[in-house]
């Protein structure tokens, strides 16, 4: 068994593609299969080396490893051989229409209330007509003549699926400049590198019917591949997530401080019968079953991802976080704040609260109270009981309790309405820092 993830280096990896990468990686691990990373870079104009590097970086950040990898641009000779095979069999035929001519044909068919399917006019060209066209300077592009009838397969997610080939235009496989298109290159790679299972988005359903026909024209046996088409992700408003990549690229999530384990855990189970839980790739792989993915579109909810990210970080020991914490941060700091951060980027703020410099807001109506609390501040050394003993003394002296007792102190010492337990933060702040913040807030 062999699976592949085949991104194009034409942009940053976003959560929709990451979901497919995770599905393939988990399925491969679950079944002890080989996992291939293929860089689909036949689009010369849009493919960029920095995007290819970013793809590998993002996959490694997720913890995804591959057993083999290659670039399509290194296999152009194999595509050329396949092109000749299809030409020799009569399945690949030259076309000379311009974009304007094709557009006019489509409009004419629509006016006649016919499907805007390519009319195969070029199949009726004689050798003399073709020679004349080329003599006039026209360079052909090449279409694949689809079979008549229907292509069907048992999809691991969508169930029994079928594509009526006569309802589809014969696809262009080779541009006039000789560039081979993804539709053919992908089939050649899958056949020649032994891919057995193809897990990808449902936007490829029609393309799958076409590619099965191409594969069989190249000699593949029927049923050569097993397919699973994952429903596309929607944004929180129900729109197509695929149209909104910028804020949901893996690079953006990483820069925002999302933990990769949260991304993997969320996307692995999004849209399935299993609730997301903070698990590692290895743990997820033991039970991963693509058949449990719903056929309905799933909605990507950033709030759910943040909630899961909090759980992931809360479980992590100090040693696992040491290199991600602000310089000088201790285990006591991590244990104090880890239950109150959604993002790694928030740690810097709490480090400033605990051991750095902040300017708390002035509480004009609580000035007298804060100065009285300052006068009752116990001497060092401080420990986990200091907050309790200090606030107990304040309660006895002022008669305050509940929110009236605690809220002004929290705001004065942290600048926040809520956050980590004060009993844990107070020893990290120290006597001098606490006293100074009380004076500032009491002005």
PDB file of N, CA and C in Angstrom, residues 282-355:
ATOM      1  N   UNK A 282       0.891   9.832  16.365  1.00  0.00           N
ATOM      2  CA  UNK A 282       0.937   8.399  16.624  1.00  0.00           C
ATOM      3  C   UNK A 282      -0.354   7.907  17.267  1.00  0.00           C
ATOM      4  N   UNK A 283      -0.865   8.672  18.225  1.00  0.00           N
ATOM      5  CA  UNK A 283      -2.105   8.283  18.894  1.00  0.00           C
ATOM      6  C   UNK A 283      -3.293   8.350  17.947  1.00  0.00           C
ATOM      7  N   UNK A 284      -3.339   9.378  17.112  1.00  0.00           N
ATOM      8  CA  UNK A 284      -4.432   9.514  16.157  1.00  0.00           C
ATOM      9  C   UNK A 284      -4.404   8.393  15.129  1.00  0.00           C
ATOM     10  N   UNK A 285      -3.202   7.984  14.720  1.00  0.00           N
ATOM     11  CA  UNK A 285      -3.079   6.970  13.670  1.00  0.00           C
ATOM     12  C   UNK A 285      -3.609   5.611  14.106  1.00  0.00           C
ATOM     13  N   UNK A 286      -3.565   5.322  15.388  1.00  0.00           N
ATOM     14  CA  UNK A 286      -3.989   3.991  15.853  1.00  0.00           C
ATOM     15  C   UNK A 286      -5.467   3.731  15.601  1.00  0.00           C
ATOM     16  N   UNK A 287      -6.262   4.797  15.514  1.00  0.00           N
ATOM     17  CA  UNK A 287      -7.706   4.608  15.326  1.00  0.00           C
ATOM     18  C   UNK A 287      -8.228   5.318  14.076  1.00  0.00           C
ATOM     19  N   UNK A 288      -7.336   5.909  13.281  1.00  0.00           N
ATOM     20  CA  UNK A 288      -7.819   6.721  12.162  1.00  0.00           C
ATOM     21  C   UNK A 288      -8.537   5.863  11.126  1.00  0.00           C
ATOM     22  N   UNK A 289      -9.728   6.287  10.752  1.00  0.00           N
ATOM     23  CA  UNK A 289     -10.523   5.572   9.754  1.00  0.00           C
ATOM     24  C   UNK A 289     -11.208   6.609   8.876  1.00  0.00           C
ATOM     25  N   UNK A 290     -10.774   6.722   7.635  1.00  0.00           N
ATOM     26  CA  UNK A 290     -11.322   7.738   6.737  1.00  0.00           C
ATOM     27  C   UNK A 290     -12.803   7.497   6.464  1.00  0.00           C
ATOM     28  N   UNK A 291     -13.267   6.273   6.693  1.00  0.00           N
ATOM     29  CA  UNK A 291     -14.688   5.981   6.481  1.00  0.00           C
ATOM     30  C   UNK A 291     -15.581   6.689   7.498  1.00  0.00           C
ATOM     31  N   UNK A 292     -14.994   7.180   8.589  1.00  0.00           N
ATOM     32  CA  UNK A 292     -15.784   7.877   9.601  1.00  0.00           C
ATOM     33  C   UNK A 292     -15.964   9.370   9.264  1.00  0.00           C
ATOM     34  N   UNK A 293     -15.368   9.808   8.164  1.00  0.00           N
ATOM     35  CA  UNK A 293     -15.536  11.193   7.734  1.00  0.00           C
ATOM     36  C   UNK A 293     -16.902  11.345   7.084  1.00  0.00           C
ATOM     37  N   UNK A 294     -17.625  12.373   7.480  1.00  0.00           N
ATOM     38  CA  UNK A 294     -18.953  12.621   6.932  1.00  0.00           C
ATOM     39  C   UNK A 294     -18.870  13.048   5.476  1.00  0.00           C
ATOM     40  N   UNK A 295     -19.922  12.764   4.718  1.00  0.00           N
ATOM     41  CA  UNK A 295     -19.981  13.198   3.323  1.00  0.00           C
ATOM     42  C   UNK A 295     -20.352  14.672   3.218  1.00  0.00           C
ATOM     43  N   UNK A 296     -20.803  15.252   4.307  1.00  0.00           N
ATOM     44  CA  UNK A 296     -21.194  16.666   4.301  1.00  0.00           C
ATOM     45  C   UNK A 296     -19.980  17.546   4.558  1.00  0.00           C
ATOM     46  N   UNK A 297     -20.042  18.767   4.044  1.00  0.00           N
ATOM     47  CA  UNK A 297     -18.951  19.720   4.264  1.00  0.00           C
ATOM     48  C   UNK A 297     -18.803  20.027   5.747  1.00  0.00           C
ATOM     49  N   UNK A 298     -17.574  20.168   6.195  1.00  0.00           N
ATOM     50  CA  UNK A 298     -17.292  20.487   7.597  1.00  0.00           C
ATOM     51  C   UNK A 298     -16.951  21.969   7.717  1.00  0.00           C
ATOM     52  N   UNK A 299     -17.260  22.536   8.874  1.00  0.00           N
ATOM     53  CA  UNK A 299     -17.018  23.965   9.094  1.00  0.00           C
ATOM     54  C   UNK A 299     -15.793  24.155   9.984  1.00  0.00           C
ATOM     55  N   UNK A 300     -14.833  24.897   9.478  1.00  0.00           N
ATOM     56  CA  UNK A 300     -13.619  25.191  10.246  1.00  0.00           C
ATOM     57  C   UNK A 300     -13.926  26.345  11.197  1.00  0.00           C
ATOM     58  N   UNK A 301     -13.815  26.075  12.486  1.00  0.00           N
ATOM     59  CA  UNK A 301     -14.150  27.069  13.516  1.00  0.00           C
ATOM     60  C   UNK A 301     -12.880  27.402  14.301  1.00  0.00           C
ATOM     61  N   UNK A 302     -12.403  28.621  14.145  1.00  0.00           N
ATOM     62  CA  UNK A 302     -11.173  29.017  14.823  1.00  0.00           C
ATOM     63  C   UNK A 302     -11.319  28.939  16.337  1.00  0.00           C
ATOM     64  N   UNK A 303     -12.516  29.188  16.843  1.00  0.00           N
ATOM     65  CA  UNK A 303     -12.717  29.113  18.299  1.00  0.00           C
ATOM     66  C   UNK A 303     -12.505  27.688  18.808  1.00  0.00           C
ATOM     67  N   UNK A 304     -12.937  26.710  18.019  1.00  0.00           N
ATOM     68  CA  UNK A 304     -12.716  25.320  18.416  1.00  0.00           C
ATOM     69  C   UNK A 304     -11.236  24.970  18.387  1.00  0.00           C
ATOM     70  N   UNK A 305     -10.531  25.488  17.380  1.00  0.00           N
ATOM     71  CA  UNK A 305      -9.099  25.239  17.304  1.00  0.00           C
ATOM     72  C   UNK A 305      -8.378  25.870  18.483  1.00  0.00           C
ATOM     73  N   UNK A 306      -8.760  27.084  18.860  1.00  0.00           N
ATOM     74  CA  UNK A 306      -8.121  27.751  20.000  1.00  0.00           C
ATOM     75  C   UNK A 306      -8.403  26.999  21.300  1.00  0.00           C
ATOM     76  N   UNK A 307      -9.633  26.511  21.451  1.00  0.00           N
ATOM     77  CA  UNK A 307      -9.972  25.744  22.653  1.00  0.00           C
ATOM     78  C   UNK A 307      -9.143  24.468  22.727  1.00  0.00           C
ATOM     79  N   UNK A 308      -8.954  23.814  21.577  1.00  0.00           N
ATOM     80  CA  UNK A 308      -8.141  22.601  21.553  1.00  0.00           C
ATOM     81  C   UNK A 308      -6.679  22.944  21.784  1.00  0.00           C
ATOM     82  N   UNK A 309      -6.236  24.080  21.265  1.00  0.00           N
ATOM     83  CA  UNK A 309      -4.857  24.508  21.470  1.00  0.00           C
ATOM     84  C   UNK A 309      -4.571  24.722  22.951  1.00  0.00           C
ATOM     85  N   UNK A 310      -5.542  25.291  23.663  1.00  0.00           N
ATOM     86  CA  UNK A 310      -5.384  25.482  25.109  1.00  0.00           C
ATOM     87  C   UNK A 310      -5.206  24.132  25.809  1.00  0.00           C
ATOM     88  N   UNK A 311      -6.005  23.147  25.418  1.00  0.00           N
ATOM     89  CA  UNK A 311      -5.912  21.823  26.034  1.00  0.00           C
ATOM     90  C   UNK A 311      -4.554  21.181  25.745  1.00  0.00           C
ATOM     91  N   UNK A 312      -4.094  21.338  24.496  1.00  0.00           N
ATOM     92  CA  UNK A 312      -2.804  20.764  24.119  1.00  0.00           C
ATOM     93  C   UNK A 312      -1.691  21.353  24.976  1.00  0.00           C
ATOM     94  N   UNK A 313      -1.687  22.678  25.104  1.00  0.00           N
ATOM     95  CA  UNK A 313      -0.625  23.326  25.870  1.00  0.00           C
ATOM     96  C   UNK A 313      -0.734  23.011  27.355  1.00  0.00           C
ATOM     97  N   UNK A 314      -1.946  22.902  27.849  1.00  0.00           N
ATOM     98  CA  UNK A 314      -2.129  22.613  29.268  1.00  0.00           C
ATOM     99  C   UNK A 314      -1.515  21.265  29.642  1.00  0.00           C
ATOM    100  N   UNK A 315      -1.499  20.336  28.699  1.00  0.00           N
ATOM    101  CA  UNK A 315      -0.973  18.996  28.982  1.00  0.00           C
ATOM    102  C   UNK A 315       0.550  18.920  28.904  1.00  0.00           C
ATOM    103  N   UNK A 316       1.185  19.934  28.333  1.00  0.00           N
ATOM    104  CA  UNK A 316       2.612  19.821  28.061  1.00  0.00           C
ATOM    105  C   UNK A 316       3.441  20.128  29.298  1.00  0.00           C
ATOM    106  N   UNK A 317       4.422  19.274  29.594  1.00  0.00           N
ATOM    107  CA  UNK A 317       5.323  19.537  30.716  1.00  0.00           C
ATOM    108  C   UNK A 317       6.306  20.650  30.368  1.00  0.00           C
ATOM    109  N   UNK A 318       6.957  21.169  31.368  1.00  0.00           N
ATOM    110  CA  UNK A 318       7.889  22.276  31.180  1.00  0.00           C
ATOM    111  C   UNK A 318       8.990  21.927  30.196  1.00  0.00           C
ATOM    112  N   UNK A 319       9.520  20.715  30.263  1.00  0.00           N
ATOM    113  CA  UNK A 319      10.627  20.333  29.387  1.00  0.00           C
ATOM    114  C   UNK A 319      10.239  20.405  27.918  1.00  0.00           C
ATOM    115  N   UNK A 320       8.979  20.089  27.609  1.00  0.00           N
ATOM    116  CA  UNK A 320       8.524  20.140  26.222  1.00  0.00           C
ATOM    117  C   UNK A 320       8.330  21.563  25.740  1.00  0.00           C
ATOM    118  N   UNK A 321       8.215  22.509  26.684  1.00  0.00           N
ATOM    119  CA  UNK A 321       7.938  23.909  26.330  1.00  0.00           C
ATOM    120  C   UNK A 321       9.140  24.823  26.523  1.00  0.00           C
ATOM    121  N   UNK A 322      10.195  24.302  27.124  1.00  0.00           N
ATOM    122  CA  UNK A 322      11.314  25.143  27.541  1.00  0.00           C
ATOM    123  C   UNK A 322      11.812  26.068  26.424  1.00  0.00           C
ATOM    124  N   UNK A 323      12.008  25.516  25.233  1.00  0.00           N
ATOM    125  CA  UNK A 323      12.574  26.309  24.144  1.00  0.00           C
ATOM    126  C   UNK A 323      11.584  27.296  23.547  1.00  0.00           C
ATOM    127  N   UNK A 324      10.303  27.161  23.877  1.00  0.00           N
ATOM    128  CA  UNK A 324       9.276  28.045  23.327  1.00  0.00           C
ATOM    129  C   UNK A 324       8.910  29.177  24.277  1.00  0.00           C
ATOM    130  N   UNK A 325       9.377  29.092  25.518  1.00  0.00           N
ATOM    131  CA  UNK A 325       9.040  30.100  26.528  1.00  0.00           C
ATOM    132  C   UNK A 325       9.992  31.291  26.424  1.00  0.00           C
ATOM    133  N   UNK A 326       9.568  32.444  26.946  1.00  0.00           N
ATOM    134  CA  UNK A 326      10.476  33.601  26.974  1.00  0.00           C
ATOM    135  C   UNK A 326      11.760  33.263  27.726  1.00  0.00           C
ATOM    136  N   UNK A 327      12.848  33.873  27.329  1.00  0.00           N
ATOM    137  CA  UNK A 327      14.133  33.608  27.959  1.00  0.00           C
ATOM    138  C   UNK A 327      14.062  33.887  29.463  1.00  0.00           C
ATOM    139  N   UNK A 328      14.520  32.935  30.248  1.00  0.00           N
ATOM    140  CA  UNK A 328      14.506  33.083  31.698  1.00  0.00           C
ATOM    141  C   UNK A 328      13.285  32.504  32.370  1.00  0.00           C
ATOM    142  N   UNK A 329      12.283  32.117  31.596  1.00  0.00           N
ATOM    143  CA  UNK A 329      11.053  31.564  32.185  1.00  0.00           C
ATOM    144  C   UNK A 329      11.343  30.249  32.892  1.00  0.00           C
ATOM    145  N   UNK A 330      10.721  30.067  34.027  1.00  0.00           N
ATOM    146  CA  UNK A 330      10.947  28.887  34.863  1.00  0.00           C
ATOM    147  C   UNK A 330       9.775  27.921  34.779  1.00  0.00           C
ATOM    148  N   UNK A 331       9.967  26.753  35.362  1.00  0.00           N
ATOM    149  CA  UNK A 331       8.881  25.778  35.405  1.00  0.00           C
ATOM    150  C   UNK A 331       7.707  26.321  36.206  1.00  0.00           C
ATOM    151  N   UNK A 332       7.994  27.055  37.269  1.00  0.00           N
ATOM    152  CA  UNK A 332       6.916  27.641  38.081  1.00  0.00           C
ATOM    153  C   UNK A 332       6.067  28.598  37.241  1.00  0.00           C
ATOM    154  N   UNK A 333       6.706  29.365  36.379  1.00  0.00           N
ATOM    155  CA  UNK A 333       5.969  30.267  35.494  1.00  0.00           C
ATOM    156  C   UNK A 333       5.072  29.479  34.559  1.00  0.00           C
ATOM    157  N   UNK A 334       5.624  28.444  33.910  1.00  0.00           N
ATOM    158  CA  UNK A 334       4.836  27.653  32.964  1.00  0.00           C
ATOM    159  C   UNK A 334       3.637  27.007  33.632  1.00  0.00           C
ATOM    160  N   UNK A 335       3.853  26.425  34.809  1.00  0.00           N
ATOM    161  CA  UNK A 335       2.747  25.783  35.516  1.00  0.00           C
ATOM    162  C   UNK A 335       1.687  26.797  35.933  1.00  0.00           C
ATOM    163  N   UNK A 336       2.101  28.021  36.184  1.00  0.00           N
ATOM    164  CA  UNK A 336       1.149  29.053  36.602  1.00  0.00           C
ATOM    165  C   UNK A 336       0.270  29.522  35.455  1.00  0.00           C
ATOM    166  N   UNK A 337       0.832  29.624  34.253  1.00  0.00           N
ATOM    167  CA  UNK A 337       0.092  30.292  33.170  1.00  0.00           C
ATOM    168  C   UNK A 337      -0.461  29.341  32.116  1.00  0.00           C
ATOM    169  N   UNK A 338      -0.035  28.092  32.086  1.00  0.00           N
ATOM    170  CA  UNK A 338      -0.364  27.246  30.941  1.00  0.00           C
ATOM    171  C   UNK A 338      -1.859  27.006  30.760  1.00  0.00           C
ATOM    172  N   UNK A 339      -2.633  27.104  31.805  1.00  0.00           N
ATOM    173  CA  UNK A 339      -4.071  26.905  31.671  1.00  0.00           C
ATOM    174  C   UNK A 339      -4.823  28.144  31.231  1.00  0.00           C
ATOM    175  N   UNK A 340      -4.098  29.246  30.979  1.00  0.00           N
ATOM    176  CA  UNK A 340      -4.757  30.510  30.656  1.00  0.00           C
ATOM    177  C   UNK A 340      -4.266  31.125  29.350  1.00  0.00           C
ATOM    178  N   UNK A 341      -3.632  30.325  28.506  1.00  0.00           N
ATOM    179  CA  UNK A 341      -3.177  30.846  27.220  1.00  0.00           C
ATOM    180  C   UNK A 341      -3.781  30.006  26.100  1.00  0.00           C
ATOM    181  N   UNK A 342      -4.292  30.678  25.082  1.00  0.00           N
ATOM    182  CA  UNK A 342      -4.793  30.003  23.899  1.00  0.00           C
ATOM    183  C   UNK A 342      -3.702  29.876  22.842  1.00  0.00           C
ATOM    184  N   UNK A 343      -2.742  30.798  22.887  1.00  0.00           N
ATOM    185  CA  UNK A 343      -1.697  30.861  21.870  1.00  0.00           C
ATOM    186  C   UNK A 343      -0.327  31.007  22.524  1.00  0.00           C
ATOM    187  N   UNK A 344       0.677  30.452  21.891  1.00  0.00           N
ATOM    188  CA  UNK A 344       2.035  30.604  22.397  1.00  0.00           C
ATOM    189  C   UNK A 344       2.451  32.068  22.441  1.00  0.00           C
ATOM    190  N   UNK A 345       1.911  32.864  21.522  1.00  0.00           N
ATOM    191  CA  UNK A 345       2.276  34.276  21.469  1.00  0.00           C
ATOM    192  C   UNK A 345       1.816  35.048  22.707  1.00  0.00           C
ATOM    193  N   UNK A 346       0.864  34.499  23.454  1.00  0.00           N
ATOM    194  CA  UNK A 346       0.377  35.169  24.657  1.00  0.00           C
ATOM    195  C   UNK A 346       1.342  35.019  25.833  1.00  0.00           C
ATOM    196  N   UNK A 347       2.283  34.103  25.732  1.00  0.00           N
ATOM    197  CA  UNK A 347       3.200  33.844  26.839  1.00  0.00           C
ATOM    198  C   UNK A 347       4.068  35.057  27.161  1.00  0.00           C
ATOM    199  N   UNK A 348       4.422  35.811  26.109  1.00  0.00           N
ATOM    200  CA  UNK A 348       5.258  36.992  26.336  1.00  0.00           C
ATOM    201  C   UNK A 348       4.571  37.973  27.276  1.00  0.00           C
ATOM    202  N   UNK A 349       3.273  38.159  27.099  1.00  0.00           N
ATOM    203  CA  UNK A 349       2.534  39.085  27.957  1.00  0.00           C
ATOM    204  C   UNK A 349       2.559  38.624  29.414  1.00  0.00           C
ATOM    205  N   UNK A 350       2.290  37.339  29.619  1.00  0.00           N
ATOM    206  CA  UNK A 350       2.242  36.852  30.999  1.00  0.00           C
ATOM    207  C   UNK A 350       3.623  36.822  31.638  1.00  0.00           C
ATOM    208  N   UNK A 351       4.666  36.680  30.808  1.00  0.00           N
ATOM    209  CA  UNK A 351       6.016  36.773  31.354  1.00  0.00           C
ATOM    210  C   UNK A 351       6.290  38.192  31.836  1.00  0.00           C
ATOM    211  N   UNK A 352       5.813  39.178  31.086  1.00  0.00           N
ATOM    212  CA  UNK A 352       5.961  40.561  31.531  1.00  0.00           C
ATOM    213  C   UNK A 352       5.169  40.811  32.809  1.00  0.00           C
ATOM    214  N   UNK A 353       3.990  40.205  32.900  1.00  0.00           N
ATOM    215  CA  UNK A 353       3.173  40.357  34.114  1.00  0.00           C
ATOM    216  C   UNK A 353       3.885  39.745  35.305  1.00  0.00           C
ATOM    217  N   UNK A 354       4.433  38.538  35.104  1.00  0.00           N
ATOM    218  CA  UNK A 354       5.016  37.815  36.228  1.00  0.00           C
ATOM    219  C   UNK A 354       6.388  38.339  36.628  1.00  0.00           C
ATOM    220  N   UNK A 355       7.215  38.673  35.645  1.00  0.00           N
ATOM    221  CA  UNK A 355       8.574  39.024  36.011  1.00  0.00           C
ATOM    222  C   UNK A 355       9.143  40.221  35.293  1.00  0.00           C
TER     223      UNK A 355
END
